[in-house]
Coordinates of C-alpha atoms in Angstrom, one line a residue:
X221 CA 0.0 0.0 0.0
X222 CA 1.0 3.6 -0.3
X223 CA 3.4 5.6 1.9
X224 CA 2.0 7.0 5.1
X225 CA 3.7 10.3 4.6
X226 CA 0.5 12.0 3.4
X227 CA -1.7 9.4 5.1
X228 CA -4.6 11.6 6.4
X229 CA -5.4 13.3 3.1
X230 CA -4.9 10.1 1.1
X231 CA -6.9 7.9 3.5
X232 CA -9.8 10.3 3.7
X233 CA -10.4 9.8 0.0
X234 CA -10.6 6.0 0.2
X235 CA -13.8 4.0 0.4
X236 CA -14.5 2.6 3.8
X237 CA -13.3 -1.0 3.1
X238 CA -9.9 0.3 1.8
X239 CA -9.6 2.7 4.7
X240 CA -10.0 -0.3 7.0
X241 CA -7.5 -2.3 5.1
X242 CA -5.0 0.6 5.1
X243 CA -5.4 1.1 8.9
X244 CA -5.1 -2.7 9.5
X245 CA -1.9 -2.9 7.5
X246 CA -0.3 0.0 9.3
X247 CA -1.3 -1.3 12.7
X248 CA -0.5 -5.0 12.1
X249 CA 2.9 -4.1 10.6
X250 CA 3.8 -1.7 13.4
X251 CA 2.3 -3.5 16.4
X252 CA 1.5 -7.0 15.5
X253 CA -1.8 -8.8 14.9
X254 CA -2.5 -9.9 18.4
X255 CA -1.8 -6.4 20.0
X256 CA -4.2 -4.6 17.7
X257 CA -7.8 -4.6 18.5
X258 CA -10.8 -3.8 16.2
X259 CA -11.4 -0.5 18.0
X260 CA -7.9 0.7 17.3
X261 CA -8.4 -0.2 13.6
X262 CA -11.7 1.6 13.5
X263 CA -10.2 4.7 15.1
X264 CA -7.2 4.7 12.7
X265 CA -9.6 4.2 9.7
X266 CA -12.0 6.9 10.8
X267 CA -14.9 4.5 11.0
X268 CA -16.7 2.3 13.6
X269 CA -16.3 -1.2 14.7
X270 CA -19.8 -1.9 13.2
X271 CA -18.5 -0.7 9.8
X272 CA -15.5 -3.1 10.1
X273 CA -17.8 -6.0 10.8
X274 CA -20.0 -5.1 7.8
X275 CA -17.0 -5.5 5.6
X276 CA -15.2 -8.3 7.5
X277 CA -17.1 -10.9 9.4
X278 CA -14.3 -11.2 12.0
X279 CA -10.9 -9.7 12.8
X280 CA -9.4 -13.0 11.6
X281 CA -11.1 -12.4 8.2
X282 CA -9.6 -8.9 8.1
X283 CA -6.1 -10.4 8.9
X284 CA -6.5 -13.0 6.2
X285 CA -7.6 -10.3 3.6
X286 CA -4.6 -8.1 4.5
X287 CA -2.3 -11.1 3.9
X288 CA -4.0 -12.0 0.6
X289 CA -3.2 -8.4 -0.6
X290 CA 0.4 -8.8 0.4
X291 CA 0.6 -12.2 -1.3
X292 CA -0.9 -10.6 -4.5
X293 CA 2.0 -8.1 -4.4
X294 CA 4.5 -11.0 -4.4
X295 CA 2.6 -12.8 -7.3
X296 CA 2.8 -9.5 -9.2
X297 CA 6.6 -9.5 -8.7
X298 CA 6.8 -12.9 -10.2
X299 CA 4.6 -11.8 -13.1
X300 CA 6.8 -8.7 -13.6
X301 CA 10.1 -10.6 -13.8
X302 CA 8.6 -13.1 -16.2
X303 CA 7.3 -10.3 -18.4
X304 CA 10.6 -8.4 -18.3
X305 CA 12.6 -11.5 -19.1
X306 CA 10.5 -13.7 -21.4
X307 CA 12.1 -17.1 -22.0
X308 CA 15.0 -16.2 -19.8
X309 CA 14.3 -18.2 -16.6
X310 CA 17.8 -17.5 -15.1
X311 CA 17.2 -13.7 -15.4
X312 CA 13.7 -14.2 -13.9
X313 CA 15.2 -15.9 -10.9
X314 CA 17.8 -13.1 -10.5
X315 CA 15.0 -10.6 -11.0
X316 CA 13.2 -12.0 -8.0
X317 CA 16.3 -11.8 -5.9
X318 CA 16.8 -8.2 -6.9
X319 CA 13.1 -7.5 -6.0
X320 CA 13.8 -8.8 -2.5
X321 CA 17.2 -7.2 -2.2
X322 CA 15.9 -3.8 -3.3
X323 CA 13.0 -4.1 -0.8
X324 CA 15.2 -4.9 2.2
X325 CA 16.0 -1.3 3.2
X326 CA 12.3 -0.5 3.4
X327 CA 11.4 -3.5 5.6
X328 CA 9.9 -2.2 8.8
X329 CA 11.7 -2.7 12.0
X330 CA 9.2 -5.5 12.5
X331 CA 10.4 -7.4 9.4
X332 CA 8.5 -9.7 7.1
X333 CA 4.8 -9.6 7.7
X334 CA 4.4 -13.3 6.7
X335 CA 7.1 -14.5 9.2
X336 CA 5.7 -12.3 11.9
X337 CA 2.1 -13.5 11.3
X338 CA 3.2 -17.1 11.4
X339 CA 4.8 -16.4 14.8
X340 CA 1.7 -14.8 16.1
X341 CA -0.7 -17.5 14.7
X342 CA 0.4 -20.9 15.8
X343 CA -3.0 -22.5 15.0
X344 CA -2.6 -24.0 11.5
X345 CA -6.4 -23.8 11.0
X346 CA -6.4 -20.0 11.4
X347 CA -7.7 -18.5 8.1
X348 CA -4.7 -16.1 7.9
X349 CA -2.2 -18.9 8.5
X350 CA -3.8 -20.8 5.7
X351 CA -3.4 -17.8 3.4
X352 CA 0.3 -17.7 4.3
X353 CA 0.9 -21.4 3.7
X354 CA -0.9 -21.3 0.4
X355 CA 1.1 -18.2 -0.7
X356 CA 4.4 -19.8 0.3
X357 CA 3.6 -23.1 -1.5
X358 CA 2.5 -21.2 -4.6
X359 CA 5.7 -19.1 -4.5
X360 CA 7.8 -22.2 -4.2
X361 CA 6.0 -24.0 -7.1
X362 CA 6.7 -21.0 -9.3
X363 CA 10.3 -20.9 -8.3
X364 CA 10.7 -24.6 -9.0
X365 CA 9.2 -24.1 -12.4
X366 CA 11.7 -21.3 -13.1
X367 CA 14.6 -23.5 -11.9
X368 CA 13.4 -26.3 -14.1
X369 CA 13.1 -24.0 -17.1
X370 CA 16.6 -22.7 -16.4
X371 CA 17.9 -26.2 -16.7
X372 CA 19.2 -26.5 -13.2
X373 CA 20.0 -30.2 -12.4
X374 CA 17.8 -30.4 -9.3
X375 CA 15.1 -27.7 -9.5
X376 CA 13.5 -28.6 -6.2
X377 CA 16.8 -28.3 -4.3
X378 CA 17.7 -25.1 -6.1
X379 CA 14.3 -23.5 -5.4
X380 CA 14.6 -24.6 -1.7
X381 CA 18.0 -23.0 -1.4
X382 CA 16.9 -19.8 -3.1
X383 CA 13.8 -19.7 -0.8
X384 CA 16.0 -20.1 2.3
X385 CA 18.3 -17.3 1.1
X386 CA 15.4 -14.9 0.3
X387 CA 13.6 -15.5 3.6
X388 CA 16.9 -15.5 5.6
X389 CA 17.9 -12.2 4.1
X390 CA 14.7 -10.6 5.3
X391 CA 15.1 -11.9 8.8
X392 CA 18.8 -10.9 8.9
X393 CA 17.9 -7.4 7.8
X394 CA 15.3 -7.3 10.6
X395 CA 17.7 -8.4 13.3
X396 CA 20.8 -6.6 11.9
X397 CA 23.0 -9.6 12.2
X398 CA 24.5 -9.4 8.7
X399 CA 25.8 -6.4 6.8
X400 CA 25.4 -5.8 3.1
X401 CA 22.5 -8.3 3.1
X402 CA 21.2 -7.3 -0.4
X403 CA 24.6 -7.7 -2.1
X404 CA 25.2 -11.0 -0.3
X405 CA 21.7 -12.2 -1.3
X406 CA 22.4 -11.5 -4.9
X407 CA 25.8 -13.2 -4.9
X408 CA 24.4 -16.3 -3.3
X409 CA 21.5 -16.6 -5.7
X410 CA 23.8 -15.9 -8.7
X411 CA 25.9 -18.8 -7.4
X412 CA 22.9 -21.2 -7.2
X413 CA 21.7 -20.2 -10.7
X414 CA 25.3 -20.5 -12.1
X415 CA 25.9 -24.0 -11.0

């Protein structure tokens, strides 16, 4: 979603459902899912709890929708690199790595929303957790397909390694344990693709 720099003016123009999602994203990212109540979301969105429940049956449904939107952003990144590098699967893989590397500096101090949400939602039957698991499985399948198209000898293993590196880079950025994370990420992925 858009920057919060001009948030009040921008948000005031949004329809109620989008204002609610915008407020939920800001609060969930900044404070976590469990710490944020529906009243806080309503206040941030400039609406009422009743309005939230008109658009989302439960807070869990709101969390799941927020994560669906984030997952769609990642699918769009896959689509973009495929469109930018048609019939060049190695470049597509490197494009995904660049997408993650370039986004690392903008990661909030709280880090990856998918990882954080998994930590807050241990119940595998939670609707938001199911969104995350489906998203991650879909992402891995697409990456395996790219690795196979690139002619890598063991596409499943290469995709797993790349996934570990992409996700580890986000966590390392969050905790500050490794310097030059983006550059290191790109070199590692280049090494995997170049084997």
